[in-house]
Each structure stands twice: as C-alpha cells, then as structure tokens.
C-alpha cells in the first residue's frame, strides 16, 4: 500500500500539479464564501454578483501560474483580492491567495526584488485597513502585517537553505575532483615508474644476450661446445626477458585502465578548450602574460573549470567574440574571461534576478574560494560580460 502511494505523493508535490490544485481549492472557497459568509464575522457583506465572482476568481486562479510569473501573479492577486474586500464582498480562503506568490518571489528572487515586493504588499494591506469597510483594531493591523512579513521570511529562509545546499554540493564536487585528480596523478606516476623499471630490465637482458651471442660467434669454430653453451644461455636470458615483459605488461595493460587513468584537465588544456569553443562558433582569443610557474593540481583543475564555465556563459549570453587571458605572477595566477561584444542578458556581480543564474555564480565562487581564490563578475556597456578569477599558488595561502 505504501509503495503505491509514494509515486502519487511525489506527483502531487510537483509545482505543475500542486499549484493548479491549490488554485482550484482557493477558487472554490472564494466563490462559496460569496453566498455563504463566515458566521464569525458580524458584518453585512455585499450581495454576490458578477463583479464579485470575477474579483474572487482572478486572484485565486492566478496562483496556478505563480511558478512561471511570480511577480505578475503577486501584483494581480494582491490588487484584485484587496479590491474584492474593499468593495465589501465575503472572501473566505481567497484572502490568502496573495501570500503564495509572495512566498514564491521571496524564495526565487533576489533580496532587493523580494523585499520591495513584501513592502509593496504591506503598503496595499495598510491602505485597505485604513480605508476599507471594516474598522480594524490594533490586532487586525499587527496580525495582517505579521502574516505578510512571516510569509516573506519563510521564502527567504528556503532560498538561503537552497543556496547553502548548492554551495555544499559544489564544494564536495570540487573536493572529489581534486582527490580524483591527485589519485590519478599518483597512479600515472606509479605506472610510469613501472615502465622505467621495465625498460631498465629489458635493456639489461638484451645487453646480456648481445654479449653471449657475440662470444658464441667468436667461439663457434674454435670451441663449438662452449659456443653452444653460450647460445643456450642467450636463449634462456631472452626467454627471461620476454617473461618479465609479459609480467610487467600485465600491470600496464589493465583492462579499462586507459579510461580510468585519463588525467583531469588543467591549465595545459586551455588551448584545446579554446579550440572547441571556436568550433562551436564563438571567436575566442587566448593570451598568456608572464612566465608559467608550477600550479597545484587542484588549482589547475578549478581554473580550467572556471574558464569552461565562463565561456559557456559568454556563449549563452550571445557574445560572438571573447578573450581568455592568463596572467602568471610569482605567487598568484590570474584568469580573465571577457566578451568582446554586448551580450543579450545583463548580469550583476552576485545579484542576478534569476535564482538559477545567482546559484551558478555563487557555486562557482564557492569552488574557487576552496583554493583561496576570488571571483569577480562585472558588466561593461561596450565590452560585454567579464569574469575574473585569481588563485594563490603557495600552499600556505591556499590552505589559509
């Protein structure tokens, strides 16, 4: 029985299913309340009519679209719901309709946008309480404004928790990739050591075989028995060399090792990354300043991921040209990825209106900060999007 209910419960939790259900319940309650006012409220409500039905249905049905257009739904539901009450109609649960899009705005928009939306909602509620048909007391003022503020605070809390979880996932991903890169580096070094030992071993055996064959050639006429003995020794040595090659080759040719031991990308792969971006249609120029110095594997991997993600943003924003600049200093690495033409979408440093865009930038910022680096995002009216990252190259600064 439980197994049969779980898929249904998961389906009901999906916004495209849950929001229309909530909208239907609120609409039914709002229309029902027009003809059946609550007996708790001692007030002579306005008789239901077509206008009352319209003002009851619009804010509640709009809730079904709060996931797609939260700000627009908030404006429509708040204005029509308060107008419905201002004209003296009985509302029922329909009065709670504006709270749902307010929560959505708080959970999916920036603090600046959601805060302005909450203040505007409080202002509308205050206007209604001051000019409405009812005479509100102090409890009415405090309870209504408290409900609006609490709804906004819950939405912000959900957004903060989601962002923190995304940061944690990005940090864990960076740690796992860095650990895998270090593990693969050690395995590759070990395999290279085995290959060098194999080379020395085979060279030793071949040298021995060469000496024995040369001695047998000189002795073949004067002492055939000794020559035959030397040739038998050379044959034995050759077989031993062949056996050693097969044994060590079994270690080097482990099935699937080629795929597992492919090194993680680093700064030396930026040329190929830029070439792939050019093949995708974006004209990208790669410039290097200063003299390259040793960079830890984790820093190299994170720097590569930064350039990869930044180029994707340039491509998504419609930039047709871009520049990747690598700046080497004695103890620091700087990377700049900039669009050379105006893009379609405007970005701000960590304050995008879309939650996904903000989370992507914050996740990238957290990943860079894991190695002591910094990320800066800016917008130039004549130059497009610009993302800049810098990394320390000393272990002390990275672990600080």
Short mmCIF file of C-alpha atoms in Angstrom, two decimals:
data_model
loop_
_atom_site.label_atom_id
_atom_site.label_comp_id
_atom_site.label_asym_id
_atom_site.label_seq_id
_atom_site.Cartn_x
_atom_site.Cartn_y
_atom_site.Cartn_z
CA UNK A 1 0.00 0.00 0.00
CA UNK A 2 2.80 2.40 0.90
CA UNK A 3 4.65 1.69 -2.35
CA UNK A 4 1.52 2.55 -4.33
CA UNK A 5 1.09 5.88 -2.52
CA UNK A 6 4.64 7.14 -2.86
CA UNK A 7 4.56 7.86 -6.64
CA UNK A 8 1.24 9.70 -6.22
CA UNK A 9 2.67 11.77 -3.38
CA UNK A 10 5.73 12.67 -5.45
CA UNK A 11 3.46 13.67 -8.34
CA UNK A 12 1.35 15.88 -6.09
CA UNK A 13 4.48 17.68 -4.87
CA UNK A 14 5.40 18.78 -8.40
CA UNK A 15 4.60 22.51 -8.90
CA UNK A 16 2.78 21.92 -12.19
CA UNK A 17 0.38 19.60 -10.33
CA UNK A 18 0.27 21.18 -6.86
CA UNK A 19 -0.29 24.81 -7.91
CA UNK A 20 -3.43 24.12 -10.01
CA UNK A 21 -4.84 22.03 -7.14
CA UNK A 22 -4.25 24.85 -4.65
CA UNK A 23 -5.76 27.34 -7.10
CA UNK A 24 -8.84 25.15 -7.52
CA UNK A 25 -9.36 24.84 -3.74
CA UNK A 26 -8.94 28.58 -3.20
CA UNK A 27 -11.29 29.40 -6.09
CA UNK A 28 -13.98 27.08 -4.77
CA UNK A 29 -13.65 28.59 -1.28
CA UNK A 30 -13.75 32.17 -2.58
CA UNK A 31 -16.86 31.59 -4.72
CA UNK A 32 -18.57 29.59 -1.96
CA UNK A 33 -17.89 32.38 0.57
CA UNK A 34 -19.78 34.89 -1.60
CA UNK A 35 -23.05 33.10 -0.88
CA UNK A 36 -22.06 31.64 2.50
CA UNK A 37 -20.19 34.24 4.58
CA UNK A 38 -18.47 33.13 7.74
CA UNK A 39 -20.78 33.43 10.77
CA UNK A 40 -17.82 34.53 12.86
CA UNK A 41 -17.68 37.93 11.15
CA UNK A 42 -20.56 40.18 12.16
CA UNK A 43 -20.77 42.30 9.05
CA UNK A 44 -23.36 42.91 6.38
CA UNK A 45 -21.42 41.75 3.29
CA UNK A 46 -22.30 42.90 -0.20
CA UNK A 47 -24.61 40.61 -2.14
CA UNK A 48 -22.82 38.41 -4.67
CA UNK A 49 -22.88 39.48 -8.31
CA UNK A 50 -20.83 39.04 -11.49
CA UNK A 51 -18.19 41.58 -10.39
CA UNK A 52 -17.82 39.81 -7.06
CA UNK A 53 -17.38 36.44 -8.75
CA UNK A 54 -14.80 37.90 -11.14
CA UNK A 55 -12.79 39.54 -8.34
CA UNK A 56 -12.95 36.28 -6.37
CA UNK A 57 -11.83 34.04 -9.23
CA UNK A 58 -8.97 36.12 -10.71
CA UNK A 59 -6.63 36.19 -7.66
CA UNK A 60 -7.19 32.54 -6.81
CA UNK A 61 -6.81 31.14 -10.32
CA UNK A 62 -3.68 33.25 -10.81
CA UNK A 63 -2.00 31.15 -8.10
CA UNK A 64 -1.71 28.31 -10.65
CA UNK A 65 0.87 30.42 -12.57
CA UNK A 66 2.97 31.62 -9.62
CA UNK A 67 5.88 29.35 -10.56
CA UNK A 68 6.20 30.87 -14.04
CA UNK A 69 5.37 34.55 -13.35
CA UNK A 70 5.60 35.07 -9.57
CA UNK A 71 5.88 38.86 -9.64
CA UNK A 72 3.00 39.31 -12.08
CA UNK A 73 0.83 36.86 -10.15
CA UNK A 74 1.62 38.68 -6.88
CA UNK A 75 0.54 42.02 -8.33
CA UNK A 76 -2.65 40.62 -9.86
CA UNK A 77 -3.69 38.57 -6.84
CA UNK A 78 -2.89 41.29 -4.29
CA UNK A 79 -4.69 44.08 -6.14
CA UNK A 80 -7.80 42.10 -7.07
CA UNK A 81 -8.04 40.38 -3.68
CA UNK A 82 -7.86 43.65 -1.75
CA UNK A 83 -10.26 45.31 -4.18
CA UNK A 84 -12.65 42.41 -3.61
CA UNK A 85 -12.52 43.03 0.14
CA UNK A 86 -12.64 46.82 -0.30
CA UNK A 87 -15.97 46.52 -2.09
CA UNK A 88 -17.43 44.57 0.81
CA UNK A 89 -17.60 41.02 -0.60
CA UNK A 90 -17.04 37.98 1.60
CA UNK A 91 -13.71 36.33 0.76
CA UNK A 92 -13.15 33.08 2.63
CA UNK A 93 -9.79 31.41 1.90
CA UNK A 94 -9.39 33.58 -1.19
CA UNK A 95 -7.90 36.30 1.01
CA UNK A 96 -4.78 34.15 1.41
CA UNK A 97 -4.15 33.96 -2.35
CA UNK A 98 -1.53 36.79 -2.47
CA UNK A 99 0.60 35.06 0.19
CA UNK A 100 1.53 32.16 -2.10
CA UNK A 101 3.10 34.25 -4.91
CA UNK A 102 4.77 36.41 -2.24
CA UNK A 103 6.42 33.28 -0.84
CA UNK A 104 7.48 32.27 -4.38
CA UNK A 105 9.02 35.70 -5.03
CA UNK A 106 10.92 35.54 -1.73
CA UNK A 107 12.18 32.01 -2.48
CA UNK A 108 13.22 32.60 -6.10
CA UNK A 109 14.18 36.25 -6.45
CA UNK A 110 16.94 38.44 -5.04
CA UNK A 111 16.66 40.18 -1.68
CA UNK A 112 16.20 43.53 -3.37
CA UNK A 113 13.29 42.36 -5.53
CA UNK A 114 11.55 40.24 -2.90
CA UNK A 115 11.99 42.90 -0.20
CA UNK A 116 10.40 45.53 -2.44
CA UNK A 117 7.54 43.13 -3.20
CA UNK A 118 6.94 42.49 0.52
CA UNK A 119 6.94 46.21 1.33
CA UNK A 120 4.54 46.91 -1.53
CA UNK A 121 2.22 44.16 -0.27
CA UNK A 122 2.31 45.61 3.25
CA UNK A 123 1.51 49.03 1.81
CA UNK A 124 -1.54 47.65 -0.04
CA UNK A 125 -2.74 45.87 3.10
CA UNK A 126 -2.27 49.07 5.11
CA UNK A 127 -4.27 51.08 2.57
CA UNK A 128 -7.09 48.53 2.74
CA UNK A 129 -7.13 48.50 6.55
CA UNK A 130 -7.19 52.29 6.65
CA UNK A 131 -9.87 52.80 4.00
CA UNK A 132 -11.79 49.51 3.96
CA UNK A 133 -15.38 48.95 5.05
CA UNK A 134 -14.33 47.33 8.35
CA UNK A 135 -12.98 49.21 11.34
CA UNK A 136 -9.70 47.44 12.16
CA UNK A 137 -8.25 47.32 15.63
CA UNK A 138 -4.63 47.06 16.69
CA UNK A 139 -4.85 43.27 16.49
CA UNK A 140 -6.01 43.45 12.85
CA UNK A 141 -3.08 45.67 11.93
CA UNK A 142 -0.48 43.58 13.68
CA UNK A 143 -1.82 40.19 12.54
CA UNK A 144 -2.12 41.15 8.86
CA UNK A 145 1.31 42.74 8.65
CA UNK A 146 2.82 39.87 10.67
CA UNK A 147 1.42 37.29 8.24
CA UNK A 148 2.89 39.15 5.26
CA UNK A 149 6.31 39.53 6.93
CA UNK A 150 6.34 35.89 8.05
CA UNK A 151 5.49 34.63 4.56
CA UNK A 152 8.36 36.66 3.11
CA UNK A 153 10.76 35.45 5.83
CA UNK A 154 9.88 31.79 5.18
CA UNK A 155 10.54 32.24 1.48
CA UNK A 156 13.91 33.88 2.14
CA UNK A 157 14.81 31.06 4.53
CA UNK A 158 14.04 28.46 1.88
CA UNK A 159 16.14 30.35 -0.66
CA UNK A 160 19.05 30.65 1.77
CA UNK A 161 18.91 26.94 2.57
CA UNK A 162 18.77 26.03 -1.11
CA UNK A 163 21.76 28.26 -1.87
CA UNK A 164 23.75 26.83 1.04
CA UNK A 165 22.99 23.31 -0.14
CA UNK A 166 24.13 24.23 -3.66
CA UNK A 167 27.36 25.68 -2.26
CA UNK A 168 27.96 22.50 -0.27
CA UNK A 169 27.36 20.33 -3.34
CA UNK A 170 29.77 22.44 -5.38
CA UNK A 171 32.39 22.25 -2.63
CA UNK A 172 32.03 18.49 -2.34
CA UNK A 173 32.25 18.14 -6.12
CA UNK A 174 35.43 20.22 -6.19
CA UNK A 175 36.96 18.14 -3.39
CA UNK A 176 36.07 14.90 -5.13
CA UNK A 177 37.52 16.07 -8.44
CA UNK A 178 40.68 17.29 -6.73
CA UNK A 179 41.03 13.98 -4.89
CA UNK A 180 40.46 12.04 -8.11
CA UNK A 181 42.98 14.19 -9.93
CA UNK A 182 45.59 13.59 -7.22
CA UNK A 183 44.84 9.85 -7.12
CA UNK A 184 45.11 9.53 -10.88
CA UNK A 185 48.34 11.52 -10.85
CA UNK A 186 49.86 9.14 -8.31
CA UNK A 187 48.67 6.10 -10.28
CA UNK A 188 50.08 7.51 -13.51
CA UNK A 189 53.40 8.21 -11.79
CA UNK A 190 53.47 4.66 -10.41
CA UNK A 191 52.77 3.21 -13.85
CA UNK A 192 55.48 5.40 -15.32
CA UNK A 193 57.91 4.09 -12.67
CA UNK A 194 56.99 0.52 -13.63
CA UNK A 195 57.59 1.37 -17.28
CA UNK A 196 61.03 2.79 -16.47
CA UNK A 197 61.93 -0.30 -14.44
CA UNK A 198 60.73 -2.48 -17.30
CA UNK A 199 62.88 -0.51 -19.71
CA UNK A 200 65.96 -0.95 -17.48
CA UNK A 201 65.26 -4.66 -17.03
CA UNK A 202 64.79 -5.35 -20.73
CA UNK A 203 67.86 -3.27 -21.58
CA UNK A 204 69.91 -5.32 -19.10
CA UNK A 205 68.69 -8.64 -20.52
CA UNK A 206 69.23 -7.53 -24.12
CA UNK A 207 72.74 -6.38 -23.26
CA UNK A 208 73.46 -9.76 -21.70
CA UNK A 209 72.03 -11.56 -24.74
CA UNK A 210 74.20 -9.43 -27.03
CA UNK A 211 77.37 -10.25 -25.08
CA UNK A 212 76.60 -14.00 -25.07
CA UNK A 213 75.83 -14.09 -28.80
CA UNK A 214 79.00 -12.13 -29.63
CA UNK A 215 81.11 -14.52 -27.53
CA UNK A 216 79.45 -17.55 -29.15
CA UNK A 217 80.20 -16.13 -32.61
CA UNK A 218 83.88 -15.91 -31.74
CA UNK A 219 83.97 -19.41 -30.22
CA UNK A 220 81.84 -21.24 -32.79
CA UNK A 221 84.84 -22.56 -34.79
CA UNK A 222 87.44 -22.96 -32.06
CA UNK A 223 85.18 -24.40 -29.36
CA UNK A 224 81.72 -25.40 -30.67
CA UNK A 225 80.69 -26.87 -27.29
CA UNK A 226 81.36 -23.57 -25.48
CA UNK A 227 79.63 -21.64 -28.26
CA UNK A 228 76.58 -23.86 -27.95
CA UNK A 229 76.56 -23.31 -24.19
CA UNK A 230 76.71 -19.55 -24.68
CA UNK A 231 73.84 -19.65 -27.18
CA UNK A 232 71.77 -21.71 -24.75
CA UNK A 233 72.44 -19.06 -22.11
CA UNK A 234 71.41 -16.30 -24.51
CA UNK A 235 68.24 -18.21 -25.32
CA UNK A 236 67.45 -18.57 -21.59
CA UNK A 237 68.15 -14.90 -20.95
CA UNK A 238 65.92 -13.89 -23.88
CA UNK A 239 63.07 -16.01 -22.54
CA UNK A 240 63.52 -14.49 -19.10
CA UNK A 241 63.40 -11.00 -20.61
CA UNK A 242 60.27 -11.91 -22.56
CA UNK A 243 58.62 -13.29 -19.38
CA UNK A 244 59.46 -10.10 -17.47
CA UNK A 245 57.95 -8.03 -20.27
CA UNK A 246 54.74 -10.06 -20.17
CA UNK A 247 54.53 -9.83 -16.36
CA UNK A 248 55.06 -6.07 -16.26
CA UNK A 249 52.87 -5.60 -19.34
CA UNK A 250 50.01 -7.20 -17.44
CA UNK A 251 50.28 -4.37 -14.91
CA UNK A 252 50.47 -1.65 -17.56
CA UNK A 253 47.69 -3.06 -19.75
CA UNK A 254 44.96 -3.46 -17.10
CA UNK A 255 41.56 -3.61 -18.87
CA UNK A 256 39.85 -0.23 -18.73
CA UNK A 257 42.93 1.49 -17.33
CA UNK A 258 43.12 3.88 -20.25
CA UNK A 259 39.72 5.38 -19.46
CA UNK A 260 40.25 5.41 -15.69
CA UNK A 261 43.71 6.95 -15.81
CA UNK A 262 42.97 9.80 -18.16
CA UNK A 263 44.27 12.88 -16.33
CA UNK A 264 41.86 15.57 -15.18
CA UNK A 265 42.07 18.73 -17.33
CA UNK A 266 44.31 21.53 -16.21
CA UNK A 267 45.83 24.78 -17.43
CA UNK A 268 47.72 22.97 -20.19
CA UNK A 269 44.33 22.01 -21.70
CA UNK A 270 43.13 25.61 -22.20
CA UNK A 271 44.32 25.58 -25.82
CA UNK A 272 42.04 22.64 -26.63
CA UNK A 273 39.17 24.23 -24.70
CA UNK A 274 39.50 27.43 -26.72
CA UNK A 275 39.68 25.43 -29.96
CA UNK A 276 36.44 23.63 -29.07
CA UNK A 277 34.80 26.98 -28.34
CA UNK A 278 35.90 28.31 -31.72
CA UNK A 279 34.47 25.22 -33.39
CA UNK A 280 31.16 25.96 -31.60
CA UNK A 281 31.02 29.36 -33.31
CA UNK A 282 32.48 31.79 -30.74
CA UNK A 283 35.64 33.63 -31.77
CA UNK A 284 37.87 33.29 -28.71
CA UNK A 285 41.43 34.57 -28.30
CA UNK A 286 43.77 33.07 -25.70
CA UNK A 287 46.52 35.33 -24.32
CA UNK A 288 49.20 34.49 -21.75
CA UNK A 289 51.10 37.05 -19.68
CA UNK A 290 54.17 36.32 -17.56
CA UNK A 291 56.13 33.10 -17.17
CA UNK A 292 54.19 29.96 -16.20
CA UNK A 293 55.07 28.51 -12.80
CA UNK A 294 54.02 25.30 -11.05
CA UNK A 295 50.34 25.26 -10.03
CA UNK A 296 48.87 22.61 -7.70
CA UNK A 297 46.66 20.05 -9.43
CA UNK A 298 43.52 21.26 -7.62
CA UNK A 299 44.15 24.88 -8.63
CA UNK A 300 44.77 23.86 -12.25
CA UNK A 301 41.57 21.83 -12.39
CA UNK A 302 39.49 24.61 -10.78
CA UNK A 303 41.00 27.23 -13.11
CA UNK A 304 40.11 25.06 -16.10
CA UNK A 305 36.54 24.65 -14.84
CA UNK A 306 36.28 28.42 -14.33
CA UNK A 307 37.30 29.15 -17.91
CA UNK A 308 34.97 26.42 -19.19
CA UNK A 309 32.01 27.80 -17.23
CA UNK A 310 32.80 31.42 -18.13
CA UNK A 311 32.96 30.60 -21.84
CA UNK A 312 29.61 28.84 -21.55
CA UNK A 313 28.10 31.98 -20.02
CA UNK A 314 29.51 34.09 -22.85
CA UNK A 315 28.02 31.70 -25.38
CA UNK A 316 24.64 31.61 -23.65
CA UNK A 317 24.58 35.41 -23.42
CA UNK A 318 25.05 35.70 -27.18
CA UNK A 319 28.61 37.03 -27.31
CA UNK A 320 30.15 36.35 -30.72
CA UNK A 321 33.70 37.18 -29.64
CA UNK A 322 35.60 36.64 -26.42
CA UNK A 323 39.02 36.74 -24.82
CA UNK A 324 40.71 34.44 -22.30
CA UNK A 325 43.71 35.99 -20.56
CA UNK A 326 46.05 34.02 -18.29
CA UNK A 327 48.28 36.15 -16.08
CA UNK A 328 51.18 34.43 -14.28
CA UNK A 329 52.82 36.05 -11.29
CA UNK A 330 55.42 34.70 -8.88
CA UNK A 331 52.88 33.50 -6.31
CA UNK A 332 49.50 34.13 -7.95
CA UNK A 333 47.53 33.13 -11.03
CA UNK A 334 45.00 35.46 -12.65
CA UNK A 335 42.36 34.50 -15.22
CA UNK A 336 40.07 36.82 -17.13
CA UNK A 337 37.28 35.76 -19.50
CA UNK A 338 35.56 38.69 -21.21
CA UNK A 339 33.03 39.14 -24.00
CA UNK A 340 34.17 41.47 -26.74
CA UNK A 341 30.63 42.42 -27.83
CA UNK A 342 27.48 43.34 -25.94
CA UNK A 343 25.53 40.28 -24.82
CA UNK A 344 21.78 39.82 -24.75
CA UNK A 345 21.41 39.33 -20.97
CA UNK A 346 22.59 41.77 -18.35
CA UNK A 347 24.50 40.38 -15.39
CA UNK A 348 25.40 41.79 -12.00
CA UNK A 349 28.02 40.66 -9.51
CA UNK A 350 26.14 38.12 -7.43
CA UNK A 351 22.80 39.92 -7.62
CA UNK A 352 21.01 38.41 -10.60
CA UNK A 353 17.24 38.36 -10.52
CA UNK A 354 17.07 34.74 -11.57
CA UNK A 355 17.80 32.20 -8.83
CA UNK A 356 19.49 29.71 -11.14
CA UNK A 357 21.90 32.33 -12.51
CA UNK A 358 22.71 33.50 -8.98
CA UNK A 359 23.26 29.97 -7.75
CA UNK A 360 25.55 29.18 -10.66
CA UNK A 361 27.75 32.21 -9.94
CA UNK A 362 27.73 31.58 -6.20
CA UNK A 363 28.57 27.92 -6.75
CA UNK A 364 31.50 28.88 -8.98
CA UNK A 365 32.60 31.45 -6.40
CA UNK A 366 32.50 28.84 -3.63
CA UNK A 367 34.51 26.39 -5.69
CA UNK A 368 37.19 28.98 -6.40
CA UNK A 369 37.26 30.04 -2.73
CA UNK A 370 38.00 26.43 -1.80
CA UNK A 371 41.57 27.04 -3.08
CA UNK A 372 41.87 30.53 -1.61
CA UNK A 373 40.79 32.21 -4.86
CA UNK A 374 38.40 35.05 -5.62
CA UNK A 375 35.79 35.61 -8.34
CA UNK A 376 34.65 38.99 -9.66
CA UNK A 377 31.88 39.49 -12.22
CA UNK A 378 31.31 42.80 -13.94
CA UNK A 379 29.47 44.26 -16.87
CA UNK A 380 30.88 46.76 -19.32
CA UNK A 381 28.41 48.59 -21.61
CA UNK A 382 30.83 48.45 -24.54
CA UNK A 383 32.50 45.16 -23.74
CA UNK A 384 30.01 42.59 -22.53
CA UNK A 385 30.33 40.17 -19.63
CA UNK A 386 33.64 39.96 -17.76
CA UNK A 387 34.53 37.23 -15.24
CA UNK A 388 37.83 37.42 -13.39
CA UNK A 389 39.34 34.84 -11.03
CA UNK A 390 42.61 34.81 -9.13
CA UNK A 391 44.32 31.96 -7.27
CA UNK A 392 47.25 31.82 -4.87
CA UNK A 393 49.97 29.38 -5.90
CA UNK A 394 51.54 28.81 -2.50
CA UNK A 395 50.28 26.04 -0.21
CA UNK A 396 50.18 28.40 2.77
CA UNK A 397 47.77 30.82 1.05
CA UNK A 398 45.64 28.04 -0.44
CA UNK A 399 45.05 26.44 2.95
CA UNK A 400 44.55 29.74 4.76
#
